[in-house]
Amino acid sequence: MNDLAPTAQATITRLANGLTVVSETMPRVETVSLGAWVGVGTRHERAEENGVAHFLEHMAFKGTERRSAQAIAEEIEAVGGHLNAYTAREQTAYYAKVLKEDSELAIDIIADLLTASTLDPAELERERGVILQEIGQANDTPDDVVFDHFQAAAFPGQPMGCPTLGTEASVRALSREALAGWMRRFYGPANMLVAAAGNISHEQVLALTERHFARLPGVAPATCGPGSYQGGEHCEERELDQTHIVLGFPGIEYRHADYWAASLLSTLLGGGMSSRLFQEVREKRGLVYSIYTFVQPFNDTGLFGLYAGTGERQVAELLPVVTEELAKVQRAVTPEELKRAKAQTKASVLMALESTGSRCEQIARQIQVHGRVLPTEEIVARIEAVTPEQVAGVAAKLFRARPTLAAVGPLTHLPRLPAIVEKMAA
């Protein structure tokens, strides 16, 4: 094994089989969060296998060579632990949180899921039904499905624009061999890392990982096509009390020099009760209950957007007000509001250090994105270095691109994309 870097906060080692292990010891807590992060997700899927990453994530919990699905649940809950997973566009994660004395059980179970899953045909058919119910639930939740419409319109005809859950048709068509093939192609040391944070030493994590992940097969590093933002419109008429809207633009990738300026722009524009959009749209005009902005970075592209839910008639007033605020922030950002945004962002970063789960997730993602763990002091310094002029400049760069509009609900009074483009150009 080779110690790559003991950072100010974490230690990273690459094992002889190529598996990366990163951990941070937090001696004053009684718990440990740990897991395996696989660097593949929806954007690595072919069109005919949309949803396979998520389906496999479900099936990993449905039985291994040593444990039934019930045994997996009972063993982790017998020690008061929590076991979960998620699938995203660029990664799939399997993770647990346990008391420090149960760390070996947790890592044994996670390794078992990823190296000895049986993909039992009967369980697969039952879980197919569960996922179809999950898709149905998402489709019945307008403030969820509008984000799928937004992603599809921003990245049309690309895996990046496909739903993480898959579609009803694609999930019905996925075979056991498709799931097994996905695991064989990607679930190996070249695309995986083990991360841990809590009351555990790096030496303990290494020993447990070497013992329980020895069965990982060699695989080629995962590749995928570039994400190509296009922009456009995807609006769905429904009989609802509200129109749910996502308006967005091409954003900033993780490693871009403007990443923190874009994050601060999101915070001051729509990141809290003092933000411009919350104050203008909700407090002064009463047009919404919920409005917020978001940044979604990826490895080679990104999205910047805002969500709002409003009444059928109020939508006609809402979007012009929103676009006017997007225009204003390009012209000037005050030192006072940037100071508030920096305080919010730094507090979020620093508060996450107190949670083993948040810290484990953070160091895992930083290794995947940057190849190293970013010291907290470096992150804070980057936040502090952002100027009002930089934030306004990023806003001008982002908001002059072709927008993407997604909406679900009553559409009679919704301004459509050409009107929004005209307003943004004015």
Short mmCIF file of C-alpha atoms in Angstrom, two decimals:
data_model
loop_
_atom_site.label_atom_id
_atom_site.label_comp_id
_atom_site.label_asym_id
_atom_site.label_seq_id
_atom_site.Cartn_x
_atom_site.Cartn_y
_atom_site.Cartn_z
CA MET A 1 0.00 0.00 0.00
CA ASN A 2 1.02 3.59 -0.54
CA ASP A 3 0.15 6.57 1.68
CA LEU A 4 -0.65 9.32 -0.80
CA ALA A 5 -1.27 12.22 1.54
CA PRO A 6 -1.94 12.86 5.18
CA THR A 7 -3.85 16.15 4.87
CA ALA A 8 -4.70 18.55 7.66
CA GLN A 9 -7.92 16.64 8.24
CA ALA A 10 -7.83 13.24 6.57
CA THR A 11 -5.48 10.45 5.52
CA ILE A 12 -5.57 8.75 2.12
CA THR A 13 -4.08 5.39 1.19
CA ARG A 14 -4.17 3.41 -2.03
CA LEU A 15 -4.16 -0.33 -1.44
CA ALA A 16 -2.19 -2.78 -3.55
CA ASN A 17 -5.30 -3.67 -5.59
CA GLY A 18 -5.82 0.03 -6.45
CA LEU A 19 -8.70 0.70 -4.04
CA THR A 20 -8.50 4.15 -2.45
CA VAL A 21 -9.21 4.46 1.27
CA VAL A 22 -9.76 7.83 2.96
CA SER A 23 -10.59 8.44 6.59
CA GLU A 24 -10.76 11.13 9.21
CA THR A 25 -10.53 10.38 12.90
CA MET A 26 -12.97 12.25 15.14
CA PRO A 27 -12.02 11.06 18.65
CA ARG A 28 -14.68 13.01 20.57
CA VAL A 29 -17.66 11.23 19.01
CA GLU A 30 -19.03 7.75 19.70
CA THR A 31 -20.04 6.88 16.14
CA VAL A 32 -18.48 6.01 12.81
CA SER A 33 -19.89 6.70 9.35
CA LEU A 34 -18.37 4.71 6.53
CA GLY A 35 -19.17 3.50 3.08
CA ALA A 36 -18.17 2.78 -0.48
CA TRP A 37 -18.53 5.39 -3.22
CA VAL A 38 -18.62 4.11 -6.79
CA GLY A 39 -17.85 6.71 -9.46
CA VAL A 40 -20.63 5.74 -11.84
CA GLY A 41 -24.23 6.84 -12.15
CA THR A 42 -26.96 7.76 -14.58
CA ARG A 43 -24.69 9.56 -17.04
CA HIS A 44 -22.70 6.36 -17.61
CA GLU A 45 -25.78 4.44 -18.76
CA ARG A 46 -26.61 3.58 -22.34
CA ALA A 47 -30.07 4.56 -23.57
CA GLU A 48 -31.40 1.00 -23.37
CA GLU A 49 -30.21 0.57 -19.77
CA ASN A 50 -31.52 3.80 -18.23
CA GLY A 51 -32.15 3.14 -14.56
CA VAL A 52 -29.73 0.21 -14.24
CA ALA A 53 -27.44 1.98 -11.72
CA HIS A 54 -30.40 2.71 -9.44
CA PHE A 55 -31.90 -0.77 -9.92
CA LEU A 56 -28.58 -2.38 -8.93
CA GLU A 57 -28.36 -0.14 -5.87
CA HIS A 58 -31.75 -1.53 -4.77
CA MET A 59 -30.81 -5.13 -5.56
CA ALA A 60 -27.60 -4.99 -3.53
CA PHE A 61 -29.77 -5.05 -0.39
CA LYS A 62 -31.81 -8.06 -1.53
CA GLY A 63 -29.46 -10.82 -0.55
CA THR A 64 -25.86 -11.99 -0.76
CA GLU A 65 -24.16 -15.37 -0.61
CA ARG A 66 -24.07 -15.08 3.21
CA ARG A 67 -27.11 -12.97 4.06
CA SER A 68 -30.75 -12.78 3.07
CA ALA A 69 -32.41 -9.40 2.61
CA GLN A 70 -34.00 -9.80 6.04
CA ALA A 71 -30.68 -10.72 7.65
CA ILE A 72 -29.04 -7.58 6.22
CA ALA A 73 -31.70 -5.38 7.79
CA GLU A 74 -31.74 -7.27 11.09
CA GLU A 75 -27.97 -7.33 11.59
CA ILE A 76 -27.47 -3.59 11.16
CA GLU A 77 -30.54 -2.67 13.20
CA ALA A 78 -29.61 -5.12 15.97
CA VAL A 79 -26.71 -2.78 16.82
CA GLY A 80 -28.78 0.40 16.35
CA GLY A 81 -27.07 1.24 13.08
CA HIS A 82 -28.36 2.74 9.86
CA LEU A 83 -27.63 1.40 6.36
CA ASN A 84 -28.58 3.20 3.16
CA ALA A 85 -27.56 4.01 -0.41
CA TYR A 86 -28.26 6.49 -3.19
CA THR A 87 -27.75 6.79 -6.92
CA ALA A 88 -26.87 10.10 -8.56
CA ARG A 89 -25.76 11.16 -12.02
CA GLU A 90 -22.05 10.60 -11.41
CA GLN A 91 -21.85 8.27 -8.41
CA THR A 92 -23.55 5.54 -6.42
CA ALA A 93 -22.97 5.35 -2.67
CA TYR A 94 -23.51 2.64 -0.06
CA TYR A 95 -23.00 3.82 3.51
CA ALA A 96 -23.70 3.09 7.16
CA LYS A 97 -23.57 4.81 10.53
CA VAL A 98 -22.89 2.76 13.64
CA LEU A 99 -21.44 2.98 17.11
CA LYS A 100 -17.66 2.82 17.01
CA GLU A 101 -17.52 -0.76 18.32
CA ASP A 102 -19.66 -1.97 15.40
CA SER A 103 -17.47 -0.59 12.59
CA GLU A 104 -16.35 -4.03 11.41
CA LEU A 105 -19.93 -5.27 11.11
CA ALA A 106 -20.84 -2.21 9.01
CA ILE A 107 -17.94 -2.53 6.61
CA ASP A 108 -18.46 -6.31 6.38
CA ILE A 109 -22.09 -5.79 5.34
CA ILE A 110 -21.25 -3.08 2.79
CA ALA A 111 -18.47 -5.20 1.27
CA ASP A 112 -20.83 -8.17 1.18
CA LEU A 113 -23.40 -6.11 -0.75
CA LEU A 114 -20.82 -5.06 -3.33
CA THR A 115 -18.87 -8.29 -3.78
CA ALA A 116 -21.34 -11.14 -3.16
CA SER A 117 -24.79 -9.95 -4.20
CA THR A 118 -26.79 -12.85 -5.66
CA LEU A 119 -29.26 -10.78 -7.70
CA ASP A 120 -31.85 -13.46 -6.96
CA PRO A 121 -34.38 -13.60 -9.84
CA ALA A 122 -37.42 -13.72 -7.56
CA GLU A 123 -36.15 -10.78 -5.50
CA LEU A 124 -35.36 -8.93 -8.74
CA GLU A 125 -38.96 -9.16 -9.92
CA ARG A 126 -40.28 -8.02 -6.54
CA GLU A 127 -37.87 -5.09 -6.51
CA ARG A 128 -38.81 -4.18 -10.08
CA GLY A 129 -42.32 -3.64 -8.77
CA VAL A 130 -41.00 -1.51 -5.90
CA ILE A 131 -39.05 0.72 -8.32
CA LEU A 132 -42.07 1.09 -10.59
CA GLN A 133 -43.98 2.27 -7.51
CA GLU A 134 -41.13 4.70 -6.77
CA ILE A 135 -41.35 6.07 -10.32
CA GLY A 136 -45.12 6.40 -9.95
CA GLN A 137 -44.72 8.24 -6.67
CA ALA A 138 -42.19 10.63 -8.22
CA ASN A 139 -44.50 11.27 -11.18
CA ASP A 140 -47.32 12.06 -8.74
CA THR A 141 -45.13 14.61 -6.94
CA PRO A 142 -45.00 17.71 -9.16
CA ASP A 143 -42.21 19.44 -7.25
CA ASP A 144 -40.09 16.32 -7.88
CA VAL A 145 -40.97 15.50 -11.47
CA VAL A 146 -40.42 19.11 -12.58
CA PHE A 147 -36.71 18.62 -11.87
CA ASP A 148 -36.61 15.58 -14.16
CA HIS A 149 -38.26 17.71 -16.87
CA PHE A 150 -35.68 20.42 -16.23
CA GLN A 151 -32.75 18.00 -16.53
CA ALA A 152 -34.17 16.51 -19.74
CA ALA A 153 -34.62 19.95 -21.32
CA ALA A 154 -31.16 21.14 -20.27
CA PHE A 155 -29.41 18.01 -21.61
CA PRO A 156 -31.71 16.60 -24.31
CA GLY A 157 -30.87 13.28 -25.94
CA GLN A 158 -28.02 12.53 -23.50
CA PRO A 159 -27.60 10.21 -20.52
CA MET A 160 -27.11 13.38 -18.43
CA GLY A 161 -30.71 14.30 -19.18
CA CYS A 162 -32.22 10.91 -18.35
CA PRO A 163 -34.03 10.25 -15.05
CA THR A 164 -31.99 8.52 -12.37
CA LEU A 165 -34.87 6.16 -11.57
CA GLY A 166 -35.24 5.24 -15.23
CA THR A 167 -38.59 5.20 -16.99
CA GLU A 168 -41.37 2.70 -16.56
CA ALA A 169 -40.49 1.16 -19.93
CA SER A 170 -36.73 0.97 -19.29
CA VAL A 171 -37.15 -0.54 -15.82
CA ARG A 172 -39.58 -3.16 -17.12
CA ALA A 173 -37.02 -4.13 -19.78
CA LEU A 174 -33.94 -4.42 -17.54
CA SER A 175 -32.75 -8.01 -17.14
CA ARG A 176 -30.75 -9.71 -14.43
CA GLU A 177 -27.83 -9.89 -16.87
CA ALA A 178 -27.99 -6.12 -17.39
CA LEU A 179 -27.56 -5.58 -13.65
CA ALA A 180 -24.82 -8.20 -13.34
CA GLY A 181 -23.06 -6.74 -16.37
CA TRP A 182 -23.13 -3.24 -14.85
CA MET A 183 -21.57 -4.57 -11.67
CA ARG A 184 -18.88 -6.47 -13.61
CA ARG A 185 -18.05 -3.39 -15.72
CA PHE A 186 -17.77 -0.83 -12.96
CA TYR A 187 -17.71 -2.22 -9.41
CA GLY A 188 -13.97 -2.51 -8.89
CA PRO A 189 -11.04 -0.60 -7.35
CA ALA A 190 -10.52 1.67 -10.38
CA ASN A 191 -13.96 3.26 -9.83
CA MET A 192 -14.45 2.86 -6.10
CA LEU A 193 -13.24 4.29 -2.82
CA VAL A 194 -13.91 3.49 0.81
CA ALA A 195 -14.39 6.44 3.17
CA ALA A 196 -14.84 6.64 6.94
CA ALA A 197 -15.19 9.41 9.49
CA GLY A 198 -15.63 9.13 13.24
CA ASN A 199 -14.06 7.43 16.21
CA ILE A 200 -11.87 5.06 14.24
CA SER A 201 -8.20 5.19 13.27
CA HIS A 202 -6.96 5.11 9.70
CA GLU A 203 -5.11 1.90 10.49
CA GLN A 204 -8.38 0.27 11.58
CA VAL A 205 -10.11 1.38 8.39
CA LEU A 206 -7.26 0.00 6.28
CA ALA A 207 -7.28 -3.36 8.05
CA LEU A 208 -11.05 -3.72 7.72
CA THR A 209 -11.02 -2.68 4.07
CA GLU A 210 -8.22 -5.07 3.16
CA ARG A 211 -10.01 -7.91 4.93
CA HIS A 212 -13.50 -7.37 3.54
CA PHE A 213 -12.94 -5.89 0.07
CA ALA A 214 -10.36 -8.46 -1.10
CA ARG A 215 -12.88 -9.98 -3.56
CA LEU A 216 -13.23 -6.85 -5.69
CA PRO A 217 -12.48 -7.69 -9.33
CA GLY A 218 -10.26 -5.58 -11.55
CA VAL A 219 -12.21 -3.25 -13.86
CA ALA A 220 -11.39 -0.50 -16.33
CA PRO A 221 -11.87 3.12 -15.24
CA ALA A 222 -15.36 4.36 -16.05
CA THR A 223 -15.79 6.78 -18.94
CA CYS A 224 -18.75 8.69 -20.31
CA GLY A 225 -19.49 11.27 -22.98
CA PRO A 226 -19.27 14.97 -22.20
CA GLY A 227 -22.32 16.75 -20.86
CA SER A 228 -23.54 19.21 -23.48
CA TYR A 229 -25.96 21.81 -22.12
CA GLN A 230 -28.53 22.84 -24.73
CA GLY A 231 -31.37 24.54 -22.87
CA GLY A 232 -35.00 24.52 -23.85
CA GLU A 233 -38.48 24.02 -22.49
CA HIS A 234 -40.45 21.09 -21.05
CA CYS A 235 -43.87 22.07 -19.72
CA GLU A 236 -46.60 19.67 -18.64
CA GLU A 237 -50.20 20.76 -18.17
CA ARG A 238 -51.82 19.30 -15.04
CA GLU A 239 -54.84 20.14 -12.92
CA LEU A 240 -53.08 21.36 -9.78
CA ASP A 241 -53.48 24.22 -7.33
CA GLN A 242 -49.98 25.46 -8.16
CA THR A 243 -47.65 25.75 -11.11
CA HIS A 244 -44.25 24.31 -10.22
CA ILE A 245 -41.41 25.99 -12.10
CA VAL A 246 -37.69 25.44 -12.51
CA LEU A 247 -35.81 28.08 -14.47
CA GLY A 248 -32.13 27.48 -15.03
CA PHE A 249 -28.94 28.09 -16.95
CA PRO A 250 -25.63 26.34 -17.66
CA GLY A 251 -23.65 26.32 -14.44
CA ILE A 252 -20.16 25.73 -13.11
CA GLU A 253 -18.32 22.41 -12.88
CA TYR A 254 -16.68 21.38 -9.61
CA ARG A 255 -13.12 22.41 -10.48
CA HIS A 256 -13.92 25.73 -12.18
CA ALA A 257 -12.27 28.85 -10.78
CA ASP A 258 -15.73 30.45 -10.41
CA TYR A 259 -17.20 27.61 -8.34
CA TRP A 260 -17.32 29.50 -5.05
CA ALA A 261 -18.49 32.73 -6.67
CA ALA A 262 -21.40 30.79 -8.21
CA SER A 263 -22.19 29.19 -4.85
CA LEU A 264 -22.26 32.56 -3.14
CA LEU A 265 -24.41 33.95 -5.96
CA SER A 266 -26.93 31.19 -5.29
CA THR A 267 -26.95 31.93 -1.57
CA LEU A 268 -27.48 35.68 -1.84
CA LEU A 269 -30.00 35.32 -4.63
CA GLY A 270 -32.16 32.55 -3.21
CA GLY A 271 -30.46 30.76 -0.34
CA GLY A 272 -32.34 31.99 2.71
CA MET A 273 -34.96 34.35 4.12
CA SER A 274 -32.70 37.36 3.63
CA SER A 275 -32.01 36.49 -0.02
CA ARG A 276 -33.12 38.76 -2.83
CA LEU A 277 -35.71 36.42 -4.31
CA PHE A 278 -37.24 35.45 -0.97
CA GLN A 279 -37.58 39.08 0.04
CA GLU A 280 -38.88 40.38 -3.30
CA VAL A 281 -41.06 37.47 -4.38
CA ARG A 282 -42.44 36.13 -1.12
CA GLU A 283 -42.14 38.84 1.53
CA LYS A 284 -42.96 41.92 -0.57
CA ARG A 285 -45.32 40.44 -3.16
CA GLY A 286 -46.68 37.25 -1.58
CA LEU A 287 -46.42 35.33 -4.86
CA VAL A 288 -45.04 32.06 -3.49
CA TYR A 289 -44.67 29.94 -0.41
CA SER A 290 -41.43 28.37 -1.59
CA ILE A 291 -38.67 29.81 -3.77
CA TYR A 292 -34.98 28.95 -3.77
CA THR A 293 -31.93 28.74 -6.01
CA PHE A 294 -29.47 25.89 -6.44
CA VAL A 295 -26.11 25.08 -7.97
CA GLN A 296 -25.59 21.58 -9.37
CA PRO A 297 -21.98 21.01 -10.39
CA PHE A 298 -20.81 17.96 -12.31
CA ASN A 299 -17.32 16.88 -13.34
CA ASP A 300 -17.38 18.70 -16.68
CA THR A 301 -20.46 20.93 -16.65
CA GLY A 302 -23.11 22.22 -14.28
CA LEU A 303 -26.49 23.81 -13.75
CA PHE A 304 -27.66 26.94 -11.96
CA GLY A 305 -31.36 27.17 -11.33
CA LEU A 306 -34.26 28.31 -9.22
CA TYR A 307 -37.45 26.60 -8.15
CA ALA A 308 -40.76 28.26 -7.30
CA GLY A 309 -44.30 27.09 -6.78
CA THR A 310 -47.05 29.63 -7.38
CA GLY A 311 -50.73 30.00 -8.20
CA GLU A 312 -52.17 29.66 -11.69
CA ARG A 313 -52.60 33.42 -12.19
CA GLN A 314 -49.65 34.57 -10.06
CA VAL A 315 -47.22 32.84 -12.43
CA ALA A 316 -47.72 35.62 -14.95
CA GLU A 317 -46.32 38.12 -12.44
CA LEU A 318 -43.75 35.79 -10.89
CA LEU A 319 -41.46 35.15 -13.85
CA PRO A 320 -41.04 38.82 -14.86
CA VAL A 321 -40.14 39.64 -11.24
CA VAL A 322 -37.66 36.78 -11.13
CA THR A 323 -35.99 37.74 -14.41
CA GLU A 324 -35.71 41.33 -13.22
CA GLU A 325 -33.87 40.12 -10.10
CA LEU A 326 -31.57 38.04 -12.29
CA ALA A 327 -30.83 41.18 -14.30
CA LYS A 328 -30.21 43.32 -11.20
CA VAL A 329 -27.66 40.95 -9.68
CA GLN A 330 -25.60 41.16 -12.86
CA ARG A 331 -25.28 44.91 -12.37
CA ALA A 332 -24.23 45.05 -8.72
CA VAL A 333 -23.71 42.99 -5.59
CA THR A 334 -23.39 44.83 -2.29
CA PRO A 335 -20.62 44.06 0.20
CA GLU A 336 -23.25 43.60 2.92
CA GLU A 337 -25.22 40.87 1.15
CA LEU A 338 -22.04 39.11 0.07
CA LYS A 339 -20.87 39.15 3.69
CA ARG A 340 -24.11 37.46 4.74
CA ALA A 341 -23.78 34.88 1.97
CA LYS A 342 -20.21 34.12 3.00
CA ALA A 343 -21.28 33.68 6.63
CA GLN A 344 -24.04 31.27 5.60
CA THR A 345 -21.72 29.27 3.36
CA LYS A 346 -18.89 29.07 5.87
CA ALA A 347 -21.32 28.05 8.62
CA SER A 348 -22.63 25.25 6.42
CA VAL A 349 -19.10 24.01 5.72
CA LEU A 350 -18.02 24.19 9.36
CA MET A 351 -21.22 22.71 10.83
CA ALA A 352 -20.83 19.71 8.54
CA LEU A 353 -17.53 18.95 10.28
CA GLU A 354 -19.49 18.05 13.42
CA SER A 355 -21.40 15.22 11.71
CA THR A 356 -19.63 11.96 10.93
CA GLY A 357 -22.07 11.30 8.08
CA SER A 358 -21.58 14.70 6.47
CA ARG A 359 -17.83 14.54 6.85
CA CYS A 360 -17.62 11.03 5.41
CA GLU A 361 -19.66 12.10 2.38
CA GLN A 362 -17.58 15.25 2.00
CA ILE A 363 -14.17 13.58 1.98
CA ALA A 364 -15.38 10.85 -0.37
CA ARG A 365 -16.69 13.37 -2.91
CA GLN A 366 -13.58 15.51 -2.67
CA ILE A 367 -11.39 12.53 -3.49
CA GLN A 368 -13.60 11.66 -6.45
CA VAL A 369 -13.62 15.23 -7.76
CA HIS A 370 -10.25 16.68 -6.76
CA GLY A 371 -8.13 13.62 -6.04
CA ARG A 372 -7.45 15.00 -2.57
CA VAL A 373 -9.25 16.18 0.54
CA LEU A 374 -9.47 19.96 0.63
CA PRO A 375 -8.38 21.35 4.02
CA THR A 376 -11.13 23.36 5.67
CA GLU A 377 -8.81 26.35 5.87
CA GLU A 378 -8.40 26.27 2.10
CA ILE A 379 -12.16 26.16 1.52
CA VAL A 380 -12.77 29.07 3.90
CA ALA A 381 -9.98 31.08 2.25
CA ARG A 382 -11.52 30.51 -1.19
CA ILE A 383 -14.91 31.67 0.08
CA GLU A 384 -13.42 34.75 1.73
CA ALA A 385 -11.48 35.67 -1.44
CA VAL A 386 -14.61 36.13 -3.57
CA THR A 387 -15.42 39.78 -4.35
CA PRO A 388 -18.76 41.46 -5.17
CA GLU A 389 -17.45 42.10 -8.67
CA GLN A 390 -16.73 38.41 -9.18
CA VAL A 391 -20.24 37.40 -8.11
CA ALA A 392 -21.84 39.94 -10.45
CA GLY A 393 -19.52 38.81 -13.22
CA VAL A 394 -20.47 35.16 -12.78
CA ALA A 395 -24.15 36.16 -12.83
CA ALA A 396 -23.62 37.98 -16.11
CA LYS A 397 -21.83 34.97 -17.56
CA LEU A 398 -24.50 32.46 -16.49
CA PHE A 399 -27.72 34.39 -17.04
CA ARG A 400 -26.92 35.54 -20.59
CA ALA A 401 -26.86 31.95 -21.81
CA ARG A 402 -29.90 30.18 -23.24
CA PRO A 403 -32.20 29.34 -20.31
CA THR A 404 -34.07 26.13 -19.55
CA LEU A 405 -37.68 26.26 -18.38
CA ALA A 406 -39.61 23.36 -16.86
CA ALA A 407 -43.12 23.63 -15.46
CA VAL A 408 -45.82 21.30 -14.17
CA GLY A 409 -49.35 22.48 -13.41
CA PRO A 410 -51.75 25.02 -14.91
CA LEU A 411 -49.96 26.67 -17.84
CA THR A 412 -52.51 29.16 -19.20
CA HIS A 413 -50.76 32.19 -17.71
CA LEU A 414 -47.19 30.88 -17.82
CA PRO A 415 -44.79 33.05 -19.86
CA ARG A 416 -43.03 30.71 -22.26
CA LEU A 417 -39.35 30.45 -23.08
CA PRO A 418 -39.20 32.98 -25.98
CA ALA A 419 -40.66 35.66 -23.72
CA ILE A 420 -38.16 34.82 -20.98
CA VAL A 421 -35.25 34.92 -23.42
CA GLU A 422 -36.44 38.31 -24.67
CA LYS A 423 -36.77 39.62 -21.12
CA MET A 424 -33.29 38.38 -20.16
CA ALA A 425 -31.75 40.04 -23.22
CA ALA A 426 -33.40 43.40 -22.52
#
